CSV table of C-alpha atoms in Angstrom, one decimal:
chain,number,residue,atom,x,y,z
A,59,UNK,CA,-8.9,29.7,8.9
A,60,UNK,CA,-7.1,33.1,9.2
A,61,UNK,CA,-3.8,33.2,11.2
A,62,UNK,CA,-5.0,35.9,13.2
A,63,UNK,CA,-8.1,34.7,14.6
A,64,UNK,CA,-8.2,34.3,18.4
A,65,UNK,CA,-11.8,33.2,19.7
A,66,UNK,CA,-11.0,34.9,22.9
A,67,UNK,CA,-10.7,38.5,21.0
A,68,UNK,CA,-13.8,38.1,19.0
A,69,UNK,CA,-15.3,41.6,18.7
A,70,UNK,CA,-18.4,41.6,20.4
A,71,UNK,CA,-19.9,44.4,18.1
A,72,UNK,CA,-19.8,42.6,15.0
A,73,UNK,CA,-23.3,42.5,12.9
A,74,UNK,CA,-25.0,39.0,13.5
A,75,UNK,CA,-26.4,37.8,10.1
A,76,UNK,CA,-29.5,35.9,9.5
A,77,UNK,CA,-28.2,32.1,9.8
A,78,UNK,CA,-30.0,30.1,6.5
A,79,UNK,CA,-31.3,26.8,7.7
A,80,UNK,CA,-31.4,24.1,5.5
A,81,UNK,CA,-35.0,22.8,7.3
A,82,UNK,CA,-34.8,19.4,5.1
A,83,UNK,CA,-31.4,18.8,6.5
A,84,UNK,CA,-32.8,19.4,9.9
A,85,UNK,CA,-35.8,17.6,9.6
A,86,UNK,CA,-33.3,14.2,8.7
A,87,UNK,CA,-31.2,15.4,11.1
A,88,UNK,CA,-33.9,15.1,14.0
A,89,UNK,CA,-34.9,11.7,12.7
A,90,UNK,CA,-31.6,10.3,12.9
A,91,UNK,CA,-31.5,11.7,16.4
A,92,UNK,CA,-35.1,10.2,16.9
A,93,UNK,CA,-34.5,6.8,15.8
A,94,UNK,CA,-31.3,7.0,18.5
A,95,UNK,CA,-33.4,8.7,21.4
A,96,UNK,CA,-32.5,5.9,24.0
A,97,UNK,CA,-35.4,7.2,26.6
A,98,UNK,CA,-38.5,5.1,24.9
A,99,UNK,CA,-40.9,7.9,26.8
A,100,UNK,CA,-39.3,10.4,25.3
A,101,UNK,CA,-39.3,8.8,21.8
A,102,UNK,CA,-43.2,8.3,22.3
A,103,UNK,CA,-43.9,11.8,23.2
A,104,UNK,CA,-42.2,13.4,20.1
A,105,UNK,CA,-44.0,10.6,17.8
A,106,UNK,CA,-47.5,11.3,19.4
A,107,UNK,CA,-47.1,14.9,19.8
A,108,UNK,CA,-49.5,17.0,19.0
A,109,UNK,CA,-50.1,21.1,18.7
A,110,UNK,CA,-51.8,21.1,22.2
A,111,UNK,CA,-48.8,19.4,23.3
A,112,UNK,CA,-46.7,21.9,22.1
A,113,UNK,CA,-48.3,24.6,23.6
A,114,UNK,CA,-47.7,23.1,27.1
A,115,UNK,CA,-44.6,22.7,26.5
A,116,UNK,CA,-43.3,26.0,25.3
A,117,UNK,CA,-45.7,27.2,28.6
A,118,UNK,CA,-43.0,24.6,30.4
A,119,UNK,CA,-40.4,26.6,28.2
A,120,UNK,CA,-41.6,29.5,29.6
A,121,UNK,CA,-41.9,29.0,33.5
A,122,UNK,CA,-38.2,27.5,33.2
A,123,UNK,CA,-37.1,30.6,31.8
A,124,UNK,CA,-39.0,33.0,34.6
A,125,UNK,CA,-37.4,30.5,37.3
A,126,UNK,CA,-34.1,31.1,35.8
A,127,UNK,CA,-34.6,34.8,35.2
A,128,UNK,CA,-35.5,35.3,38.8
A,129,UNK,CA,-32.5,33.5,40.2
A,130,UNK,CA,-30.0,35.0,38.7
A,131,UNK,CA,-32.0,38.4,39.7
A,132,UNK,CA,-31.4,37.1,43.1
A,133,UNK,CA,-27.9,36.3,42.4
A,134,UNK,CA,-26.9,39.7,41.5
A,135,UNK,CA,-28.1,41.2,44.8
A,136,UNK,CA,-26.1,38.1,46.4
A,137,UNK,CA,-22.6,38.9,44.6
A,138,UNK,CA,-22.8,42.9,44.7
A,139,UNK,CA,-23.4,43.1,40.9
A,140,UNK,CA,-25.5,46.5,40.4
A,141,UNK,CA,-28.8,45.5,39.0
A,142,UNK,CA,-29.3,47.9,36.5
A,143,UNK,CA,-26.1,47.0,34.6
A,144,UNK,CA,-26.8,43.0,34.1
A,145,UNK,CA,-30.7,43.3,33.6
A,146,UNK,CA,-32.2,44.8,30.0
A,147,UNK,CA,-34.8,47.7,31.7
A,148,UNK,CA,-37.0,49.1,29.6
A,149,UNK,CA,-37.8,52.7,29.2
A,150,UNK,CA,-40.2,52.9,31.8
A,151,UNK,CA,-38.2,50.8,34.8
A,152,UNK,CA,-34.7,53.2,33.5
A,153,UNK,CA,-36.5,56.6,33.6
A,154,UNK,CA,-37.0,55.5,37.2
A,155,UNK,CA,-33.0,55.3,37.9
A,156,UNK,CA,-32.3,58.3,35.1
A,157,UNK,CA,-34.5,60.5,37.2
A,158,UNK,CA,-33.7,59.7,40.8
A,159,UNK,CA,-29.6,60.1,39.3
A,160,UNK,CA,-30.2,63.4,38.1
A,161,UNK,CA,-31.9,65.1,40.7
A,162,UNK,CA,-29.4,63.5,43.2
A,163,UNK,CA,-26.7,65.6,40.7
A,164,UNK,CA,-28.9,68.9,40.9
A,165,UNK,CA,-28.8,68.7,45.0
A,166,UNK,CA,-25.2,68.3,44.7
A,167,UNK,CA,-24.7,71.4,43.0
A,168,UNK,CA,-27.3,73.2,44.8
A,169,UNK,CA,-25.4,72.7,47.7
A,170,UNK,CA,-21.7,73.3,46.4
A,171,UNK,CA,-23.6,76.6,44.9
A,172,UNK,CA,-25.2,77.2,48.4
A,173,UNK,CA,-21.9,76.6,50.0
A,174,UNK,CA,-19.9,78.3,47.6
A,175,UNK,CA,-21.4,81.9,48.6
A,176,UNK,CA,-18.8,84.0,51.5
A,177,UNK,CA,-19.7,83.6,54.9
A,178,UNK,CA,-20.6,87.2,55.5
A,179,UNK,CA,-22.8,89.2,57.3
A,180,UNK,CA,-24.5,90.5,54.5
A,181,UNK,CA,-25.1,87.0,52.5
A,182,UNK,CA,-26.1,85.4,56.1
A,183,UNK,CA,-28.4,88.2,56.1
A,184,UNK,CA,-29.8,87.5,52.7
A,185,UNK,CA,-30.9,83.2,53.9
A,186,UNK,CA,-27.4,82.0,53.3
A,187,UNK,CA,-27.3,79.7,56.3
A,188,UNK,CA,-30.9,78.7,55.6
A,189,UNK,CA,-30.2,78.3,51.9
A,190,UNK,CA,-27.0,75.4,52.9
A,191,UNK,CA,-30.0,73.7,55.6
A,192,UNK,CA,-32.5,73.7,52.8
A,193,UNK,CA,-30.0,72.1,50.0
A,194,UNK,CA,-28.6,69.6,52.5
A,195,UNK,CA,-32.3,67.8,53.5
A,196,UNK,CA,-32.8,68.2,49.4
A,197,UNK,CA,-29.5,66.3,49.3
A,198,UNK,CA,-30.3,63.9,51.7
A,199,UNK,CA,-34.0,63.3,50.0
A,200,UNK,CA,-32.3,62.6,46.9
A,201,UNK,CA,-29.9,60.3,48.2
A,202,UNK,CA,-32.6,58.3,49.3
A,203,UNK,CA,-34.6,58.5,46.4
A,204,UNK,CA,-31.8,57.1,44.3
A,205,UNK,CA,-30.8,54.6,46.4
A,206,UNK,CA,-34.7,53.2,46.8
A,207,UNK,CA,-34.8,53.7,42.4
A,208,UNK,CA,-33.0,50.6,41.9
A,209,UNK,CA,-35.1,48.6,44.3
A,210,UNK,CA,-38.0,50.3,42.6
A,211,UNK,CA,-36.8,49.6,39.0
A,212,UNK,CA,-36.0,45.8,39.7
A,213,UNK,CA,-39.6,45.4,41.5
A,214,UNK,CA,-41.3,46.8,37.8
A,215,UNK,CA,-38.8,44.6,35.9
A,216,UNK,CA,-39.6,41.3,38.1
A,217,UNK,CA,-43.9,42.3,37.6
A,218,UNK,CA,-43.3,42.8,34.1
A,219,UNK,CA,-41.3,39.7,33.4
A,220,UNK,CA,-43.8,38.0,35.5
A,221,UNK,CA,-46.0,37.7,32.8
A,222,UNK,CA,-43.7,38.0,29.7
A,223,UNK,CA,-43.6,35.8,26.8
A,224,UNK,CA,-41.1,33.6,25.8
A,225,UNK,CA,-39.4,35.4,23.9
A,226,UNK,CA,-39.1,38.8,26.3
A,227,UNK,CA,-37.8,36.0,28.4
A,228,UNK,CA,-35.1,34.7,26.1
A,229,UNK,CA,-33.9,38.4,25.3
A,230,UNK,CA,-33.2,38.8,29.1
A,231,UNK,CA,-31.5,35.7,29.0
A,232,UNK,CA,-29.3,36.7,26.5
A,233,UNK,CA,-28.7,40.1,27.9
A,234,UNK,CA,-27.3,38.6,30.9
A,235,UNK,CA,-25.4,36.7,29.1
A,236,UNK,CA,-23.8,39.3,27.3
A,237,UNK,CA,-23.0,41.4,30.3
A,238,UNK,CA,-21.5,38.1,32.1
A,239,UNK,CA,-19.0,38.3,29.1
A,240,UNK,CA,-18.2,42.1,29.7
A,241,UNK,CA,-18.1,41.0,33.4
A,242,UNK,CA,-15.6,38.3,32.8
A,243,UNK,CA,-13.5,40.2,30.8
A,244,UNK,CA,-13.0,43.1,33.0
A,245,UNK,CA,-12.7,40.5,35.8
A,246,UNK,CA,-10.0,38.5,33.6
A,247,UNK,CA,-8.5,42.4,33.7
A,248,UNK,CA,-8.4,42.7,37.2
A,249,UNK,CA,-6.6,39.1,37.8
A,250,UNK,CA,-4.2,40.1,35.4
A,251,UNK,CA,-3.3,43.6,37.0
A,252,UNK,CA,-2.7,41.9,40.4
A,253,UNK,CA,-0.5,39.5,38.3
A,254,UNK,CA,1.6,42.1,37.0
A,255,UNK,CA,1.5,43.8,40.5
A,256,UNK,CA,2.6,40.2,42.4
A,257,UNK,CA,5.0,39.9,39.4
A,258,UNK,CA,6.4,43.1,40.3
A,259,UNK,CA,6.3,42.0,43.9
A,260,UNK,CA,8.7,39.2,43.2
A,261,UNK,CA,11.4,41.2,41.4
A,262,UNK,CA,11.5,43.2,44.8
A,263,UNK,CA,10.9,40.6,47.2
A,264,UNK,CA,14.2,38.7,45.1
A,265,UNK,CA,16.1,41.7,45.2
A,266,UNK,CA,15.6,42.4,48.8
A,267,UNK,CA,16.2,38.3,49.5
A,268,UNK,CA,19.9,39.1,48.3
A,269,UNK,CA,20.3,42.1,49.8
A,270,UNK,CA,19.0,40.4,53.0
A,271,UNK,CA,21.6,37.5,52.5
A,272,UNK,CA,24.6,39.7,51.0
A,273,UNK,CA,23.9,41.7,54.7
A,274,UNK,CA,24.0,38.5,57.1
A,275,UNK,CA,27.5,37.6,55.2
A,276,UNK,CA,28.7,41.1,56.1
A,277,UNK,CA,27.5,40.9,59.3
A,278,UNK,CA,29.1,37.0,59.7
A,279,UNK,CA,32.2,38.6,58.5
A,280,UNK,CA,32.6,41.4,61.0
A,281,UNK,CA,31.0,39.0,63.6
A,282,UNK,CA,33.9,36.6,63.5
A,283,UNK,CA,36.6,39.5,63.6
A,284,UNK,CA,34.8,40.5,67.1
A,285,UNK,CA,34.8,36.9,68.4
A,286,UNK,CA,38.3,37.2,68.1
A,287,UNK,CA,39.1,39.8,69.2
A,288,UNK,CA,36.2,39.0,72.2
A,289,UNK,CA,38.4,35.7,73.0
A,290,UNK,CA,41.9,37.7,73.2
A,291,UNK,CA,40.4,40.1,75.3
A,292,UNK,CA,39.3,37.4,77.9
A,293,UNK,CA,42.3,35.7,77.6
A,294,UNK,CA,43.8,39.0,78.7
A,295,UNK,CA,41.4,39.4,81.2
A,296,UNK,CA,42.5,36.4,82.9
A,297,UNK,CA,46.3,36.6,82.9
A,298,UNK,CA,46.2,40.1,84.6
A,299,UNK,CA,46.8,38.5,88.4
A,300,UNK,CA,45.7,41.9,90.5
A,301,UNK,CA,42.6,42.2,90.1
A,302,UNK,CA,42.0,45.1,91.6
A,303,UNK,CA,44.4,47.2,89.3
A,304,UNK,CA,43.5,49.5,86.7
A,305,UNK,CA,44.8,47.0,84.0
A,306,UNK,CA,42.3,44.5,84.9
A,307,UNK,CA,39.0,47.4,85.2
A,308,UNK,CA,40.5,48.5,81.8
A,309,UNK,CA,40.5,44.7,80.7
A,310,UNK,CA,37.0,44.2,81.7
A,311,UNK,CA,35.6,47.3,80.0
A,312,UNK,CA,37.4,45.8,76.8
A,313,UNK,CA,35.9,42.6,77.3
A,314,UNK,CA,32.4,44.6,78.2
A,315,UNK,CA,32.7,47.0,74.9
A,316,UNK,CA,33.4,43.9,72.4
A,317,UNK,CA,30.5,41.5,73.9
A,318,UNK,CA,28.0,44.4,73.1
A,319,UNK,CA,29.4,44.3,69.6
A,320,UNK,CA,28.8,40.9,69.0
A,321,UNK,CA,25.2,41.0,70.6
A,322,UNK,CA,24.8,43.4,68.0
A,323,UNK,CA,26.0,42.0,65.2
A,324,UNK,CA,24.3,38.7,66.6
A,325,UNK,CA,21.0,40.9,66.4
A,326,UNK,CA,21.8,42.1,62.6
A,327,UNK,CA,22.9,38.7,61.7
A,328,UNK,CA,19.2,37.1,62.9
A,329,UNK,CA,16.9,40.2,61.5
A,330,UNK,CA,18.9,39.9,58.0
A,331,UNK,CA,18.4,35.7,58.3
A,332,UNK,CA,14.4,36.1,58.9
A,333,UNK,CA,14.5,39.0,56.9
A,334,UNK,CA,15.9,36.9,53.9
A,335,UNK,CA,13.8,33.9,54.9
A,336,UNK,CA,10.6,36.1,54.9
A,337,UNK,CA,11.3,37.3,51.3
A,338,UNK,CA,12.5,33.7,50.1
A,339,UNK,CA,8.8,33.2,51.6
A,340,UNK,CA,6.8,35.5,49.9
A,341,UNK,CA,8.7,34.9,46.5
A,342,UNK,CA,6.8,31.6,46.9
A,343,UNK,CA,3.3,32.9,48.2
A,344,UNK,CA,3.8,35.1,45.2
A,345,UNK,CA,4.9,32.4,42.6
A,346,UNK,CA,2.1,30.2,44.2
A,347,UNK,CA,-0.9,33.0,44.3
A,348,UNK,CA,0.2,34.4,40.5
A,349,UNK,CA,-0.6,30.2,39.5
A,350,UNK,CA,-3.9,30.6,40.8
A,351,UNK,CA,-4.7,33.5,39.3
A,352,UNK,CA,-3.4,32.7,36.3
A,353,UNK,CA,-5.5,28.9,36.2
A,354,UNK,CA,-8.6,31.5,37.6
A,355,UNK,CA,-8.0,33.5,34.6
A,356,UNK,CA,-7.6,31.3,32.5
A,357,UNK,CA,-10.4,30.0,33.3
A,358,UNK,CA,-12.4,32.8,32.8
A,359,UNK,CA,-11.4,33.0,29.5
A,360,UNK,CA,-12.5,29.6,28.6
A,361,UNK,CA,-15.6,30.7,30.4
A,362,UNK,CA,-15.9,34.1,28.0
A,363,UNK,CA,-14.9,32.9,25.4
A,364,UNK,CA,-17.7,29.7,25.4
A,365,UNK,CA,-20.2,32.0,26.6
A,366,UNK,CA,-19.4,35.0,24.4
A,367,UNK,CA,-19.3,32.6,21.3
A,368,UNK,CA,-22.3,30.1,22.6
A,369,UNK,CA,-24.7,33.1,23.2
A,370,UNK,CA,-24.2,34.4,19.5
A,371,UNK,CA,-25.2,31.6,18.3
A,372,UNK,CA,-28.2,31.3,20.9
A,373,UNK,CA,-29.4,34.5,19.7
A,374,UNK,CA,-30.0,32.7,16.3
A,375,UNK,CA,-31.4,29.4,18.0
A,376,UNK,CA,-33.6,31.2,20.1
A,377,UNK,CA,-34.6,33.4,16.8
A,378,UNK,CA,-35.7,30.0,15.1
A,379,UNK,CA,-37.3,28.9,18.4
A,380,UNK,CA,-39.4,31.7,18.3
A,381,UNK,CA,-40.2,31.6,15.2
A,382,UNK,CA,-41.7,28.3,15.8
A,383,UNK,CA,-43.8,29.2,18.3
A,384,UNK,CA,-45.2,31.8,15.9
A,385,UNK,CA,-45.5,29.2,13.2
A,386,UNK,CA,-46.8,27.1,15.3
A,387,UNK,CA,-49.9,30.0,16.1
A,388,UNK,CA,-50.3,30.8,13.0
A,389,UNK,CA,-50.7,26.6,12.1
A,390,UNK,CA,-53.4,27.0,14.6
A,391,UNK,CA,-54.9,30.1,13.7
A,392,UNK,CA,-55.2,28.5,10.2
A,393,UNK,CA,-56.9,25.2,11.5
A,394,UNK,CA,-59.3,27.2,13.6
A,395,UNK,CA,-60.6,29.4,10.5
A,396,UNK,CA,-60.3,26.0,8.6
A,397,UNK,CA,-62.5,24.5,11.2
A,398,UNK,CA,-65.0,27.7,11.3
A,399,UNK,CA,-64.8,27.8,7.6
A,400,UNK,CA,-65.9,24.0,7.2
A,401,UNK,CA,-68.8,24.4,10.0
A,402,UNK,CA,-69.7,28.0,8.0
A,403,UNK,CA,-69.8,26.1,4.9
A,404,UNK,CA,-71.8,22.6,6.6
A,405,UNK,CA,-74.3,25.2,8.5
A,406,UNK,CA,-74.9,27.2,4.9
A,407,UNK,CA,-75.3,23.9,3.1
A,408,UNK,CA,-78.1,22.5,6.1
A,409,UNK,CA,-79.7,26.0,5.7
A,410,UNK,CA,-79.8,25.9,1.9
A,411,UNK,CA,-80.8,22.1,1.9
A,412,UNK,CA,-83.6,22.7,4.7
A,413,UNK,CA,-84.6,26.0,2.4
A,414,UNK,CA,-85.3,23.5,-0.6
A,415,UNK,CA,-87.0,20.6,1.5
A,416,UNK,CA,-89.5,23.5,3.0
A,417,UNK,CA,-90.5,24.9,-0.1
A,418,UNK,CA,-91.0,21.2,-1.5
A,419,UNK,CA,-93.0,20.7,1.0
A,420,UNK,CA,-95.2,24.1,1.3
A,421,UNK,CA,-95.6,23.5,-2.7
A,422,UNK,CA,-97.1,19.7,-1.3
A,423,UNK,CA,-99.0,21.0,1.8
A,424,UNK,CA,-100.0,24.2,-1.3
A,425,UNK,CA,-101.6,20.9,-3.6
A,426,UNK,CA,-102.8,18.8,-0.5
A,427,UNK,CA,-104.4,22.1,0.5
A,428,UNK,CA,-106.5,22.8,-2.5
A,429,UNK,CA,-109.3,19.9,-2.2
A,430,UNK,CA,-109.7,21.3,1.6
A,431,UNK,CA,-110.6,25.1,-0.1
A,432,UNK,CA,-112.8,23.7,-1.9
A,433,UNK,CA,-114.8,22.1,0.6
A,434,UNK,CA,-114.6,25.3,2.4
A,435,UNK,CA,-115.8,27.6,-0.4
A,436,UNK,CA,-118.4,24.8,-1.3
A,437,UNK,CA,-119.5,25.3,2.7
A,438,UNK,CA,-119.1,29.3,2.1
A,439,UNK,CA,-121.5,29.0,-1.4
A,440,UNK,CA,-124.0,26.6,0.7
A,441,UNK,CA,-124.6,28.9,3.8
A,442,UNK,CA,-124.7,31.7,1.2
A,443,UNK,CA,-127.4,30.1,-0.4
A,444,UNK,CA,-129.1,29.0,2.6
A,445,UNK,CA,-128.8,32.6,3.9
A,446,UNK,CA,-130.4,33.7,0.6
A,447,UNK,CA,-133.2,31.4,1.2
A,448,UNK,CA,-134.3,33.1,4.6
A,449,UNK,CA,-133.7,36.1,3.3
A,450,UNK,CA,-136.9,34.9,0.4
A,451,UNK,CA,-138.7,33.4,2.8
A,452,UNK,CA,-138.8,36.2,5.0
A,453,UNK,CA,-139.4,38.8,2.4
A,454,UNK,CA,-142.5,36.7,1.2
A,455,UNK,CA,-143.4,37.5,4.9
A,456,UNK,CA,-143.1,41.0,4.7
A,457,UNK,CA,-144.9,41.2,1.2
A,458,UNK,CA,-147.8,39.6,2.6
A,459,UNK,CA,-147.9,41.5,5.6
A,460,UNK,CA,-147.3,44.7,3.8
A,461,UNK,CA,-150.2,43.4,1.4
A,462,UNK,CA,-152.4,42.4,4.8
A,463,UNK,CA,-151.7,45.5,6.4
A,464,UNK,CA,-151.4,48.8,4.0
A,465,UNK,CA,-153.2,47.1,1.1
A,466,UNK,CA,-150.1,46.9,-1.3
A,467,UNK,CA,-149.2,44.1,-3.3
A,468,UNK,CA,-145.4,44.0,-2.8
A,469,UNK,CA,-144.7,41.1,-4.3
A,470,UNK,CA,-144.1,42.6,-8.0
A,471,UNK,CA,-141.8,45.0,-6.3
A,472,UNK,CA,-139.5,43.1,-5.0
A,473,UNK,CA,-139.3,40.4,-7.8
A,474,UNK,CA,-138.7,43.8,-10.0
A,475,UNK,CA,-136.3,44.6,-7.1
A,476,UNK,CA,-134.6,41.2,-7.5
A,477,UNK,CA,-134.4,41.3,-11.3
A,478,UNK,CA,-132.7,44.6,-11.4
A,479,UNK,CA,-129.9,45.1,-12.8
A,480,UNK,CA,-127.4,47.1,-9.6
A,481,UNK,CA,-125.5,49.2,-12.2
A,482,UNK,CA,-128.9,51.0,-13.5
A,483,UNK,CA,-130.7,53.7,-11.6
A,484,UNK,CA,-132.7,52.5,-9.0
A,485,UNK,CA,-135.4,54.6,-10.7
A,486,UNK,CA,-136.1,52.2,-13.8
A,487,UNK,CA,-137.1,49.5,-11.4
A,488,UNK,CA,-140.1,51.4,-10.6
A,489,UNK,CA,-143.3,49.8,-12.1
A,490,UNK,CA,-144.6,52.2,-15.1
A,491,UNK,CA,-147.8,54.2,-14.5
A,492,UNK,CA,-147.1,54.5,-10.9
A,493,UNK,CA,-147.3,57.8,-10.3
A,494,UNK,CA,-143.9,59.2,-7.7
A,495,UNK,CA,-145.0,60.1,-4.5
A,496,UNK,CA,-144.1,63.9,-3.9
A,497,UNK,CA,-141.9,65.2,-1.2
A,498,UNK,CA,-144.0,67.5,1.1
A,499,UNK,CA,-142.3,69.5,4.1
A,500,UNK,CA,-144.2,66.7,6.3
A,501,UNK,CA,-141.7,63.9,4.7
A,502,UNK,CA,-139.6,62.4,7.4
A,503,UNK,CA,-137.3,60.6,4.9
A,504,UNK,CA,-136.7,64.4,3.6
């Protein structure tokens, strides 16, 4: 370790590297701190966890976090600590602030610009007076305005973190933490300014103690000369026997003159005393407030310097915590497609399967089928046949009555028409020597 290292000095802007993690130290780690868990519920819990356990608990993670977040929200407005400077706004909630600070700056130079012009006749004339009313109520909008911003800002940044993730959460965590450090430092600045100051205080307050004390001897010294020479001058007093000569008036105004001495030199002699005793005092408030702020202080630095160095390495636990819960997604992004994939794959497989089976069985019903057509066609050739028959019968009617009733034999016609062959004129089935009848204009057919 260097010499000149000093955790309390750490430099704040120095670039925090990537910590490598050896996981299967880790992972032995945690099951050497498993196998010691005392809590037997605990224990259980970590044993039997599952991924839908996980998930409430980072949820728990979560609503610890906003609790926490919100609090020390509160706390800010509580201790006087300006909102914007220990929360991490966005761009959104600090435009809000930005813009409310600036035009609170334009107004003021409006004014001071409105202000600045002479009082004259001529600039009165030209809206001068008007011009100072007008900048004033812009003034006093804009003072308003930016006073309401931050109130405005911190209601967006508490409906945005409302519903933040985890890890929003954590960064705002760690942002306050960081400015607590800034805040403890300059606080650790303060304490040791008044130190100085009270230290400062001291020196005088000792100096002035002597003085006081070096005074009162003085004063004792000068104050025992006039008691002596306030006890001759009574003794004089009191052997002069007329009392009413000018000897004994002069004797008394002696006696008068050296008393008022001594009353004030009595009167130095207590105002250097509590003079002296109120320094000797204050050397000790002093001595005893400079211990307190120096254990306060002290403290604070421990504080700073735990915080400063515990919240460096929180940014890299909270980075691997995060990371986890992403891991932890994408583990159950994976099983769902898994899942879909295996259903996709089952459902494709009960589709192909029930393709096969159907066709087996339409190629069965297909065979099954065929004995049935013929039975039907059989039905289809018997009423054909049957028709065919009426059809005979009845044209053996209409021979004979063509026979009865014109005196034609039709019955070699239409066994010639029978016999014919359908792809031959219908002219060669006429019977030879038959003369053709001639078309007259009195043909109907025609």
């Amino acid at each position: 370790m260097s010499d000149d290292f000093d955790l309390l000095e750490t430099s704040s802007n120095e670039k925090t590297e990537k910590v490598d993690v050896n996981w299967g130290k880790a992972i032995d780690t945690m099951k050497s701190k498993l196998s010691q868990e005392d809590d037997p519920e605990v224990r259980q819990k970590i044993l039997n966890a599952t991924l839908d356990d996980v998930v409430h608990m980072a949820e728990k993670d979560r609503t610890t976090l906003l609790d926490a977040i919100k609090d020390l929200t509160d706390y800010q407005d509580e201790v006087g600590i300006i909102f914007e400077k220990f929360s991490s706004l966005n761009a959104t909630e600090q435009k809000v602030i930005d813009d409310a600070q600036k035009a609170l700056e334009r107004a003021k130079i409006e004014l001071e610009d409105a202000e600045a012009k002479p009082d004259t006749w001529w600039n009165n004339l030209w809206g001068r007076k008007s011009k100072i009313a007008k900048a004033q109520e812009a003034l006093s909008v804009a003072e308003k305005t930016r006073a309401a911003a931050d109130n405005k800002a911190k209601a967006m940044f508490q409906e945005r973190i409302e519903s933040a993730d985890v890890q929003t959460l954590l960064s705002e965590l760690s942002y306050k933490s960081q400015a607590a450090v800034k805040r403890l430092k300059d606080r650790e600045v303060e304490i040791k300014e008044v130190e100085d100051k009270l230290q400062d205080a001291i020196v005088e307050a000792t100096k002035n103690h002597t003085k006081a004390l070096e005074k009162k001897k003085e004063v004792e010294v000068k104050l025992e000369e006039q008691y002596a020479l306030l006890k001759q001058a009574r003794q004089e007093l009191e052997d002069i026997a007329d009392k009413q000569s000018a000897d004994y008036a002069q004797a008394i105004g002696k006696v008068t003159e050296l008393e008022q001495k001594v009353e004030e030199l009595e009167g130095l002699k207590n105002a250097y005393t509590t003079l002296a005793a109120s320094k000797d005092s204050f050397v000790h408030k002093h001595n005893l407030t400079i211990k307190v702020l120096t254990s306060l202080r002290s403290n604070l630095q421990t504080h700073r310097a735990k915080l400063k160095s515990d919240t460096e390495e929180r940014l890299k636990y909270y980075d691997g915590y995060v990371v986890a819960l992403k891991a932890r997604t994408d583990q159950e992004f994976a099983a769902i497609l898994e899942h879909l994939g295996v259903k996709t794959d089952e459902h494709i497989g009960q589709t192909l399967a029930s393709m096969h089976t159907a066709s087996a069985k339409a190629r069965q019903e297909m065979m099954d089928n065929i004995p049935v057509h013929e039975k039907v066609m059989n039905g289809v050739y018997s009423s054909y046949a049957e028709a065919l028959q009426e059809i005979r019968a009845k044209d053996g009617e209409i021979q004979k009555n063509f026979a009865e009733r014109y005196g034609i034999d039709m019955k070699e016609i239409f066994e010639d028409y029978y016999k014919a062959d359908a792809t031959k004129p219908s002219g060669d089935s006429e019977p030879v020597g038959k003369p053709k009848p001639t078309a007259t204009d009195d043909d109907l057919l025609s």
